Coordinates of C-alpha atoms in Angstrom, one line a residue:
Chain A
X18 CA 16.2 24.6 45.7
X19 CA 16.4 26.9 42.7
X20 CA 19.0 24.6 41.1
X21 CA 16.9 21.5 41.7
X22 CA 13.9 23.2 40.1
X23 CA 16.0 24.3 37.1
X24 CA 17.3 20.7 36.7
X25 CA 13.7 19.4 36.8
X26 CA 12.6 22.0 34.2
X27 CA 15.6 21.0 32.0
X28 CA 14.8 17.3 32.4
X29 CA 11.2 17.8 31.5
X30 CA 12.1 20.0 28.6
X31 CA 14.7 17.4 27.4
X32 CA 12.3 14.5 27.8
X33 CA 9.6 16.4 26.0
X34 CA 11.9 17.3 23.1
X35 CA 13.3 13.7 22.8
X36 CA 9.8 12.2 22.6
X37 CA 8.6 14.9 20.2
X38 CA 11.5 14.2 17.8
X39 CA 11.4 10.4 18.1
X40 CA 7.7 10.4 17.4
X41 CA 8.0 13.0 14.7
X42 CA 10.7 11.0 12.8
X43 CA 8.9 7.7 13.3
X44 CA 5.7 9.2 11.8
X45 CA 7.5 10.7 8.9
X46 CA 9.3 7.4 8.2
X47 CA 6.1 5.6 8.2
X48 CA 4.0 8.2 6.2
X49 CA 6.3 8.6 3.2
X50 CA 6.1 5.0 1.8
X51 CA 2.3 5.0 2.4
X52 CA 2.0 8.2 0.4
X53 CA 4.2 6.9 -2.4
X54 CA 2.3 3.5 -2.5
X55 CA -1.2 4.6 -1.7
X56 CA -2.8 1.7 -3.6
X57 CA -0.8 -0.8 -1.7
X58 CA -1.7 0.9 1.6
X59 CA -5.4 0.7 0.5
X60 CA -5.0 -3.0 0.1
X61 CA -3.3 -3.2 3.5
X62 CA -6.3 -1.4 5.1
X63 CA -8.7 -3.9 3.5
X64 CA -6.7 -6.8 4.7
X65 CA -7.5 -5.9 8.3
X66 CA -11.1 -6.8 7.6
X67 CA -12.3 -4.0 9.9
X68 CA -13.3 -1.2 7.5
X69 CA -15.8 -1.4 4.6
X70 CA -15.0 -0.3 1.1
X71 CA -15.7 3.4 1.6
X72 CA -14.5 3.8 5.2
X73 CA -11.3 1.9 4.2
X74 CA -10.7 4.3 1.3
X75 CA -11.0 7.3 3.7
X76 CA -8.7 5.7 6.1
X77 CA -6.1 5.1 3.3
X78 CA -6.4 8.7 2.2
X79 CA -6.3 10.4 5.6
X80 CA -4.0 8.3 7.8
X81 CA -0.7 8.8 5.8
X82 CA -1.3 12.5 5.7
X83 CA -2.2 12.7 9.4
X84 CA 1.1 10.9 10.1
X85 CA 3.0 13.2 7.8
X86 CA 1.5 16.4 9.3
X87 CA 1.8 15.2 12.9
X88 CA 5.5 14.2 12.1
X89 CA 6.4 17.6 10.6
X90 CA 4.6 19.5 13.4
X91 CA 6.4 17.4 16.1
X92 CA 9.8 17.9 14.5
X93 CA 9.4 21.6 14.0
X94 CA 7.5 22.1 17.3
X95 CA 4.6 23.7 15.5
X96 CA 1.1 23.1 17.1
X97 CA 2.8 20.6 19.5
X98 CA -0.4 19.8 21.5
X99 CA -2.4 19.1 18.3
X100 CA 0.4 17.0 16.9
X101 CA 0.9 15.0 20.0
X102 CA -2.9 14.4 20.4
X103 CA -2.9 13.2 16.8
X104 CA 0.0 10.9 17.6
X105 CA -2.0 9.5 20.6
X106 CA -5.0 9.0 18.3
X107 CA -2.9 7.2 15.7
X108 CA -1.2 5.0 18.3
X109 CA -4.6 4.1 19.7
X110 CA -6.0 3.3 16.2
X111 CA -3.0 1.1 15.3
X112 CA -3.1 -0.7 18.6
X113 CA -6.9 -1.4 18.3
X114 CA -6.7 -2.4 14.6
X115 CA -3.8 -4.8 15.3
X116 CA -5.4 -6.3 18.4
X117 CA -8.7 -7.0 16.6
X118 CA -6.8 -8.5 13.6
X119 CA -4.7 -10.7 15.8
X120 CA -7.8 -11.8 17.8
X121 CA -9.4 -12.9 14.5
X122 CA -6.3 -14.9 13.7
X123 CA -5.3 -13.0 10.6
X124 CA -1.8 -13.5 9.2
X125 CA -1.4 -10.3 7.2
X126 CA 1.3 -7.7 6.6
X127 CA 1.3 -5.0 9.2
X128 CA 1.5 -2.2 6.6
X129 CA 3.0 0.0 9.4
X130 CA 5.8 1.3 7.2
X131 CA 4.3 0.9 3.8
X132 CA 4.5 -2.1 1.5
X133 CA 7.3 -4.6 2.2
X134 CA 9.5 -6.2 -0.4
X135 CA 8.3 -9.8 -1.1
X136 CA 11.9 -11.0 -0.8
X137 CA 12.3 -9.8 2.8
X138 CA 10.7 -11.7 5.7
X139 CA 8.2 -8.9 5.9
X140 CA 6.5 -7.0 8.6
X141 CA 3.8 -9.5 9.4
X142 CA 1.3 -8.7 12.1
X143 CA 2.5 -10.1 15.4
X144 CA 3.0 -9.4 19.1
X145 CA 6.1 -7.3 18.3
X146 CA 4.1 -5.0 16.0
X147 CA 1.4 -4.8 18.7
X148 CA 4.1 -3.9 21.2
X149 CA 5.4 -1.2 18.8
X150 CA 1.9 0.3 18.5
X151 CA 1.6 0.3 22.3
X152 CA 5.0 2.0 22.7
X153 CA 3.8 4.7 20.2
X154 CA 0.7 5.2 22.2
X155 CA 2.6 5.3 25.6
X156 CA 5.2 7.7 24.2
X157 CA 2.4 10.0 23.0
X158 CA 0.7 10.0 26.4
X159 CA 4.0 10.7 28.2
X160 CA 4.8 13.4 25.7
X161 CA 1.4 15.0 26.3
X162 CA 1.9 14.8 30.1
X163 CA 5.3 16.5 29.7
X164 CA 3.8 19.2 27.5
X165 CA 1.3 19.9 30.3
X166 CA 4.2 20.2 32.7
X167 CA 6.3 22.3 30.5
X168 CA 4.4 24.1 27.7
X169 CA 6.3 25.6 24.8
X170 CA 6.9 29.3 24.5
X171 CA 5.2 31.9 22.3
X172 CA 1.6 32.9 22.2
X173 CA 0.6 29.4 23.2
X174 CA 2.2 29.7 26.6
X175 CA 0.3 30.8 29.6
X176 CA 1.8 34.1 30.5
X177 CA 1.9 33.5 34.2
X178 CA 3.6 30.1 33.8
X179 CA 6.2 31.6 31.5
X180 CA 7.0 34.3 34.0
X181 CA 7.2 31.8 36.8
X182 CA 9.6 29.7 34.7
X183 CA 11.7 32.8 34.0
X184 CA 11.8 33.7 37.7
X185 CA 12.9 30.2 38.6
X186 CA 15.7 30.3 36.0
X187 CA 17.0 33.6 37.2
Chain B
X19 CA 18.3 13.5 -41.7
X20 CA 16.9 13.1 -38.2
X21 CA 18.3 10.4 -36.0
X22 CA 16.4 8.1 -33.7
X23 CA 16.9 10.3 -30.6
X24 CA 15.3 13.2 -32.4
X25 CA 12.4 11.2 -33.3
X26 CA 11.9 10.0 -29.7
X27 CA 12.1 13.5 -28.2
X28 CA 9.7 14.9 -30.8
X29 CA 6.1 14.6 -29.6
X30 CA 4.7 14.8 -33.1
X31 CA 2.2 12.2 -34.4
X32 CA 4.5 11.1 -37.1
X33 CA 7.3 10.1 -34.7
X34 CA 4.8 8.3 -32.4
X35 CA 3.4 6.4 -35.3
X36 CA 6.9 5.4 -36.4
X37 CA 7.7 4.3 -32.9
X38 CA 4.4 2.3 -32.5
X39 CA 5.0 0.6 -35.9
X40 CA 8.5 -0.3 -34.8
X41 CA 7.2 -1.7 -31.5
X42 CA 4.7 -3.9 -33.3
X43 CA 7.2 -5.2 -35.8
X44 CA 9.8 -5.9 -33.1
X45 CA 7.4 -7.6 -30.7
X46 CA 5.9 -9.8 -33.5
X47 CA 9.5 -10.9 -34.2
X48 CA 10.1 -11.5 -30.5
X49 CA 7.0 -13.7 -30.2
X50 CA 8.3 -15.9 -33.0
X51 CA 11.7 -16.4 -31.4
X52 CA 10.5 -16.6 -27.8
X53 CA 10.5 -20.4 -27.8
X54 CA 14.3 -20.4 -27.6
X55 CA 14.3 -19.5 -23.9
X56 CA 12.0 -22.2 -22.7
X57 CA 14.9 -24.4 -21.9
X58 CA 16.3 -24.1 -18.4
X59 CA 19.9 -22.9 -18.3
X60 CA 22.4 -25.1 -16.5
X61 CA 22.5 -24.5 -12.8
X62 CA 19.2 -22.7 -12.6
X63 CA 16.1 -24.3 -11.0
X64 CA 12.8 -22.7 -11.9
X65 CA 10.2 -24.0 -9.6
X66 CA 7.5 -21.3 -9.4
X67 CA 4.2 -22.6 -10.6
X68 CA 2.1 -20.4 -12.8
X69 CA -0.6 -18.5 -11.0
X70 CA -4.0 -20.1 -11.6
X71 CA -5.9 -16.8 -11.5
X72 CA -4.3 -15.2 -14.5
X73 CA -4.9 -15.8 -18.1
X74 CA -1.8 -14.1 -19.2
X75 CA 1.0 -16.2 -20.7
X76 CA 3.6 -17.2 -18.1
X77 CA 7.3 -16.6 -18.5
X78 CA 8.2 -17.7 -14.9
X79 CA 11.7 -16.6 -13.8
X80 CA 12.5 -15.3 -17.3
X81 CA 10.1 -12.3 -17.4
X82 CA 12.9 -9.9 -16.5
X83 CA 15.4 -11.0 -19.2
X84 CA 12.6 -11.3 -21.8
X85 CA 11.6 -7.7 -21.1
X86 CA 15.2 -6.5 -21.3
X87 CA 15.7 -8.4 -24.5
X88 CA 12.6 -6.8 -26.0
X89 CA 13.7 -3.3 -24.7
X90 CA 17.2 -3.7 -26.2
X91 CA 15.7 -4.7 -29.6
X92 CA 13.2 -1.9 -29.5
X93 CA 16.1 0.6 -28.9
X94 CA 17.8 -0.9 -31.9
X95 CA 20.5 -2.8 -30.0
X96 CA 21.9 -6.2 -30.9
X97 CA 21.5 -9.0 -28.4
X98 CA 20.6 -12.7 -28.5
X99 CA 18.2 -14.1 -26.0
X100 CA 20.4 -17.0 -24.9
X101 CA 23.1 -14.5 -23.9
X102 CA 20.7 -13.0 -21.4
X103 CA 19.2 -16.2 -20.1
X104 CA 22.2 -17.0 -17.8
X105 CA 22.3 -17.6 -14.0
X106 CA 24.3 -14.3 -13.6
X107 CA 21.3 -12.3 -14.9
X108 CA 18.6 -14.5 -13.2
X109 CA 20.1 -14.6 -9.7
X110 CA 17.3 -16.4 -7.9
X111 CA 14.6 -18.9 -8.3
X112 CA 12.1 -16.0 -8.3
X113 CA 13.8 -14.5 -11.4
X114 CA 15.9 -11.4 -12.1
X115 CA 16.3 -8.6 -9.7
X116 CA 16.6 -5.0 -10.7
X117 CA 20.3 -5.1 -10.2
X118 CA 20.6 -8.2 -12.5
X119 CA 18.8 -6.4 -15.2
X120 CA 20.9 -3.3 -14.9
X121 CA 24.0 -5.4 -15.0
X122 CA 22.7 -7.3 -18.1
X123 CA 21.7 -4.2 -19.9
X124 CA 25.0 -2.4 -19.2
X125 CA 26.9 -5.5 -20.3
X126 CA 25.2 -5.2 -23.7
X127 CA 26.0 -1.6 -24.2
X128 CA 22.7 -0.1 -23.0
X129 CA 21.9 2.6 -20.4
X130 CA 19.6 1.0 -17.8
X131 CA 18.4 3.5 -15.2
X132 CA 16.5 2.1 -12.2
X133 CA 13.9 4.5 -11.1
X134 CA 11.6 4.5 -8.0
X135 CA 8.3 6.4 -7.5
X136 CA 7.6 6.8 -11.1
X137 CA 4.2 8.3 -11.9
X138 CA 1.6 7.7 -14.6
X139 CA 2.8 11.1 -15.9
X140 CA 6.3 9.7 -16.4
X141 CA 4.7 6.9 -18.5
X142 CA 2.7 9.4 -20.6
X143 CA 5.9 11.4 -21.4
X144 CA 8.2 8.4 -21.7
X145 CA 10.5 8.4 -24.7
X146 CA 12.1 5.1 -23.9
X147 CA 10.9 1.6 -23.1
X148 CA 10.5 1.1 -19.4
X149 CA 10.6 -2.3 -17.6
X150 CA 7.9 -2.1 -14.9
X151 CA 7.9 -4.1 -11.7
X152 CA 4.4 -5.4 -11.2
X153 CA 2.3 -8.1 -9.4
X154 CA -0.1 -10.3 -11.3
X155 CA -3.3 -9.1 -9.7
X156 CA -4.2 -6.4 -7.2
X157 CA -4.8 -8.7 -4.3
X158 CA -1.5 -10.6 -4.8
X159 CA 0.9 -10.4 -1.8
X160 CA 4.1 -9.7 -3.7
X161 CA 5.5 -7.8 -6.7
X162 CA 7.2 -10.7 -8.5
X163 CA 6.9 -9.9 -12.2
X164 CA 8.3 -7.7 -14.9
X165 CA 6.5 -6.3 -17.9
X166 CA 7.7 -4.0 -20.6
X167 CA 6.0 -0.6 -21.2
X168 CA 6.5 0.4 -24.8
X169 CA 4.4 3.6 -25.0
X170 CA 0.9 5.0 -24.7
X171 CA -1.9 4.4 -27.2
X172 CA -4.3 7.2 -26.3
X173 CA -5.3 6.7 -22.6
X174 CA -4.0 3.1 -22.6
X175 CA -0.5 1.8 -21.8
X176 CA 1.0 -0.6 -24.3
X177 CA 2.5 -3.4 -22.4
X178 CA 4.5 -6.4 -23.6
X179 CA 4.3 -9.3 -21.3
X180 CA 6.7 -11.9 -22.7
X181 CA 6.4 -14.3 -24.3
X182 CA 2.8 -13.2 -25.0
X183 CA 1.5 -10.5 -27.2
X184 CA 1.4 -6.7 -26.9
X185 CA -1.7 -5.7 -24.9
X186 CA -3.3 -2.4 -24.0
X187 CA -4.1 -1.6 -20.4
X188 CA -5.8 1.5 -19.1
X189 CA -3.5 3.3 -16.6
X190 CA -6.3 2.9 -14.0
X191 CA -5.8 -0.9 -14.2
X192 CA -2.0 -0.6 -14.2
X193 CA -1.8 1.5 -11.0
X194 CA -3.0 -1.2 -8.5
X195 CA -0.5 -3.8 -9.7
X196 CA 2.5 -1.6 -10.3
X197 CA 4.9 -0.7 -7.4
X198 CA 6.0 2.5 -9.3
X199 CA 9.5 1.0 -9.9
X200 CA 10.8 0.9 -13.4
X201 CA 14.0 0.4 -15.4
X202 CA 14.4 2.9 -18.2
X203 CA 16.3 1.3 -21.1
X204 CA 18.1 3.4 -23.6
X205 CA 21.0 3.4 -26.0
X206 CA 21.9 7.0 -25.0
X207 CA 22.2 8.4 -21.4
X208 CA 18.6 9.1 -20.2
X209 CA 17.7 12.8 -20.2
X210 CA 17.3 14.6 -16.9
X211 CA 13.8 15.4 -17.8
X212 CA 12.4 12.1 -16.8
X213 CA 14.5 12.3 -13.6
X214 CA 12.9 15.6 -12.7
X215 CA 9.4 14.3 -13.3
X216 CA 9.7 11.3 -11.1
X217 CA 12.7 11.6 -8.8
X218 CA 12.0 14.6 -6.7
X219 CA 8.7 13.7 -5.1
X220 CA 10.0 12.7 -1.7
X221 CA 12.7 15.4 -1.2
X222 CA 10.1 17.9 -2.5
X223 CA 7.6 16.7 0.0
X224 CA 10.0 17.1 2.8
X225 CA 11.4 20.5 1.7
X226 CA 8.0 22.0 1.1
X227 CA 6.6 20.7 4.4
X228 CA 9.6 22.0 6.4
X229 CA 9.3 25.4 4.6
X230 CA 5.6 25.5 5.4
X231 CA 6.2 24.6 9.0
X232 CA 8.9 27.3 9.3
X233 CA 6.6 29.8 7.7
X234 CA 3.8 28.8 10.1
X235 CA 6.1 29.3 13.1
X236 CA 7.2 32.8 11.9
X237 CA 3.5 33.7 11.2
X238 CA 2.6 32.5 14.7
X239 CA 5.4 34.6 16.3
X240 CA 4.3 37.6 14.3
X241 CA 0.7 37.2 15.4
X242 CA 1.8 36.5 19.0
X243 CA 3.8 39.8 19.2
X244 CA 0.7 41.7 18.2
X245 CA -1.5 39.9 20.7
X246 CA -3.9 38.6 18.1
X247 CA -5.4 35.1 18.4
X248 CA -3.7 34.2 21.6
X249 CA -5.4 30.9 22.6
X250 CA -3.7 30.7 25.9
X251 CA -6.1 33.4 27.2
X252 CA -8.9 30.8 27.1
X253 CA -6.9 28.2 29.1
X254 CA -4.9 25.1 28.1
X255 CA -7.8 22.8 27.1
X256 CA -9.1 25.3 24.6
X257 CA -5.6 26.0 23.3
X258 CA -5.0 22.2 22.8
X259 CA -8.3 21.7 21.1
X260 CA -7.5 24.6 18.7
X261 CA -4.1 23.0 17.9
X262 CA -5.8 19.7 17.3
X263 CA -8.4 21.2 15.1
X264 CA -5.7 23.0 13.1
X265 CA -3.7 19.8 12.6
X266 CA -6.8 17.9 11.5
X267 CA -7.9 20.7 9.2
X268 CA -4.5 20.9 7.5
X269 CA -4.5 17.0 7.2
X270 CA -7.9 16.9 5.7
X271 CA -7.1 19.7 3.2
X272 CA -3.8 18.0 2.1
X273 CA -5.4 14.5 1.9
X274 CA -8.3 15.7 -0.2
X275 CA -6.2 17.9 -2.4
X276 CA -3.5 15.3 -3.0
X277 CA -5.9 12.4 -3.7
X278 CA -8.1 14.5 -5.9
X279 CA -5.5 16.2 -8.0
X280 CA -2.2 14.3 -7.7
X281 CA -1.2 12.0 -10.6
X282 CA -1.5 8.8 -8.4
X283 CA -4.3 10.1 -6.1
X284 CA -6.9 7.6 -5.0
X285 CA -9.8 9.9 -5.9
X286 CA -8.2 10.5 -9.3
X287 CA -8.4 6.8 -10.3
X288 CA -11.7 5.4 -9.3
X289 CA -11.4 2.4 -11.5
X290 CA -8.1 1.4 -9.9
X291 CA -9.7 1.7 -6.4
X292 CA -12.7 -0.3 -7.6
X293 CA -10.3 -3.0 -8.8
X294 CA -8.7 -3.2 -5.4
X295 CA -12.0 -3.3 -3.7
X296 CA -13.1 -6.1 -5.9
X297 CA -10.1 -8.1 -5.2
X298 CA -10.8 -7.8 -1.4
X299 CA -14.5 -8.2 -1.8
X300 CA -14.7 -11.3 0.5
X301 CA -13.1 -9.2 3.3
X302 CA -16.2 -7.0 3.4
X303 CA -18.6 -9.8 3.9
X304 CA -20.2 -10.1 7.4
X305 CA -18.4 -12.4 9.9
X306 CA -20.6 -14.5 12.2
X307 CA -19.5 -15.4 15.7
X308 CA -20.2 -18.8 17.2
X309 CA -23.3 -17.5 19.0
X310 CA -24.7 -15.9 15.8
X311 CA -24.0 -19.1 13.8
X312 CA -25.8 -21.1 16.4
X313 CA -28.8 -18.8 16.2
X314 CA -28.8 -19.0 12.4
X315 CA -28.7 -22.8 12.6
X316 CA -31.4 -22.9 15.3
X317 CA -33.8 -20.7 13.3
X318 CA -33.5 -23.2 10.4
X319 CA -33.6 -20.4 7.9
X320 CA -29.9 -20.3 7.0
X321 CA -28.1 -22.6 4.6
X322 CA -24.8 -23.6 6.1
X323 CA -22.0 -24.5 3.7
X324 CA -18.9 -26.5 4.5
X325 CA -16.2 -25.5 2.0
X326 CA -13.7 -28.1 3.1
X327 CA -12.8 -31.3 1.1
X328 CA -15.2 -34.2 1.5
X329 CA -12.8 -36.2 3.7
X330 CA -12.8 -33.4 6.3
X331 CA -16.5 -33.0 6.0
X332 CA -17.0 -36.8 6.6
X333 CA -14.8 -36.6 9.7
X334 CA -17.2 -34.1 11.3
X335 CA -19.2 -31.0 10.4
X336 CA -21.8 -28.6 11.6
X337 CA -25.3 -30.0 11.9
X338 CA -27.3 -29.5 8.7
X339 CA -24.3 -28.3 6.7
X340 CA -24.0 -28.9 3.0
X341 CA -20.6 -29.9 1.7
X342 CA -19.5 -27.8 -1.3
X343 CA -15.7 -28.0 -1.6
X344 CA -13.9 -24.9 -2.6
X345 CA -12.9 -26.4 -5.9
X346 CA -16.5 -27.4 -6.9
X347 CA -17.6 -26.4 -10.3
X348 CA -20.3 -23.7 -10.8
X349 CA -22.7 -26.4 -11.9
X350 CA -22.1 -28.4 -8.8
X351 CA -22.8 -25.3 -6.7
X352 CA -26.0 -24.7 -8.6
X353 CA -27.1 -28.3 -8.1
X354 CA -26.4 -28.3 -4.3
X355 CA -28.1 -25.0 -3.8
X356 CA -31.0 -25.6 -6.2
X357 CA -33.7 -24.9 -3.6
X358 CA -31.9 -22.2 -1.7
X359 CA -33.4 -18.7 -2.2
X360 CA -30.9 -16.1 -3.6
X361 CA -31.8 -13.6 -0.9
X362 CA -31.7 -16.2 2.0
X363 CA -29.0 -16.3 4.6
X364 CA -26.0 -18.4 3.7
X365 CA -23.2 -19.1 6.2
X366 CA -19.9 -20.5 4.9
X367 CA -17.2 -22.0 7.1
X368 CA -14.1 -24.1 6.7
X369 CA -11.5 -25.6 9.1
X370 CA -10.4 -22.6 11.2
X371 CA -9.9 -18.9 11.2
X372 CA -6.7 -19.3 9.2
X373 CA -8.4 -21.3 6.5
X374 CA -9.0 -19.4 3.2
X375 CA -11.6 -21.7 1.7
X376 CA -14.6 -20.0 3.4
X377 CA -13.7 -16.7 2.0
X378 CA -13.1 -18.1 -1.5
X379 CA -16.4 -19.9 -1.5
X380 CA -18.2 -16.9 -0.1
X381 CA -16.8 -14.7 -2.9
X382 CA -18.0 -17.3 -5.5
X383 CA -21.5 -17.4 -4.0
X384 CA -21.7 -13.6 -4.0
X385 CA -20.7 -13.6 -7.6
X386 CA -23.4 -16.2 -8.3
X387 CA -26.1 -13.8 -7.0
X388 CA -26.5 -14.8 -3.3
X389 CA -27.0 -11.5 -1.5
X390 CA -26.8 -12.5 2.2
X391 CA -23.6 -14.5 2.5
X392 CA -21.7 -14.5 5.8
X393 CA -18.6 -16.3 7.0
X394 CA -18.3 -18.2 10.3
X395 CA -14.7 -17.4 10.7
X396 CA -14.0 -19.7 13.7
X397 CA -14.9 -22.7 11.5
X398 CA -15.1 -26.3 12.5
X399 CA -12.3 -25.9 15.1
X400 CA -14.3 -23.4 17.1
X401 CA -17.5 -25.3 16.8
X402 CA -15.8 -28.5 18.0
X403 CA -14.1 -26.8 20.9
X404 CA -17.5 -25.3 22.0
X405 CA -19.1 -28.8 21.8
X406 CA -16.3 -30.2 23.9
X407 CA -16.5 -27.6 26.7

């Protein structure tokens, strides 16, 4: 019984870490080119035809930094709940924006990982990019669920739960 | 006696003036001899049509080698233009790649250093000509052009766009069309100073954020040991809300600080942002659904414009629509809309949602002073489908 519980705890912890790291690196990978080419990203945001001039500017300023901060926090396991909630929000935002753009019949670059080289086939908005956004959202939701099942240690941990975990382990 | 390198590294007015004079003399000479390269070299097909929206002279696939030629001459090197205009240095129909230009420069005894993530600060401090990778206008989909940056003239960048003349462009107008890639051309190995200015941004970003995150973890552990600010006491929802607020707070501070103070920050270059917004102006116009277009038509107050060619219009159109093809002259537009009030509702459509004519026409009408222009994005296809069902 004790062994089975320990195995479950380990599995939850492993799954949580895996999702945390995967999402963290994915967000960092997508944030850096957007930060380096912020003017291109602004153009990308306007191409979606959802945001106005001012709201688009704010999106272009904040989204890459939110991805960056969430990515670093997820990798370093700092403020994990906040970072994973941000990841869920970003996944939801990307999914909604892409779904609306696809419904309008727009054929535009996704802009998901910064500007693409004109020579390459490009990362044009399609069902596969929509699926990717949905996967990010789902991974975020699963990660949040696992975080609830197995909170990280330190001050953030509920003392009673930490003690219960320790007694199970021993 | 001071050599050329000393002059370049010296920031004095005298050296800058000497350099500027040298640029002007060399570029004038280049403009005279640029006609040599208008012949297509054997085995190379140049099929790209000039962009209609730019008034700059077009050099097609030769822009890269032209720029390299000018840069080598500026640096005092000896090279003939036909020696550069070969298929090995213009590897595709689109023109020269960065690797082609590096190879060409090195073959002619120059040091060509490809750099990414250059900043406007690098340009301000540049002591060498830099070939910049640009696009022709902010809204263009691809970076497919090279221009030569030869120095700064006050707040403006001096750019040579072969085979045209030297032109001055404010950095604010350069930023939206430059992908921050550049090839530094020099006769001597490029100093590490320019590398430090431009090359460390990404690793620095990573290192500083990891250090900050590590520091934050340590601080949190220290606080936790002393029992201060333990959010878990208030339950998990409160704890998670606090985490989220902290993440959002850090994000907002970083985003504002970066965009307000960084060299390429969006708030730091309002003119560049304005230029981008202008090039996407038609994207901000209201979109009408089928129902809304029907209502506008039923009310009889809206002017409906069909932006398709006359043949398509004759084959079928929305009731009461006026045909103004997208390539109509301004006079023709004025004639057609003579009695339409400038503040009245105008609805523009074309074939379908993928058709760009409606947007182009809407942008033209807005520029002509019509204040309430909307786009029926479904176009004739959606209208016809709704009539059939």
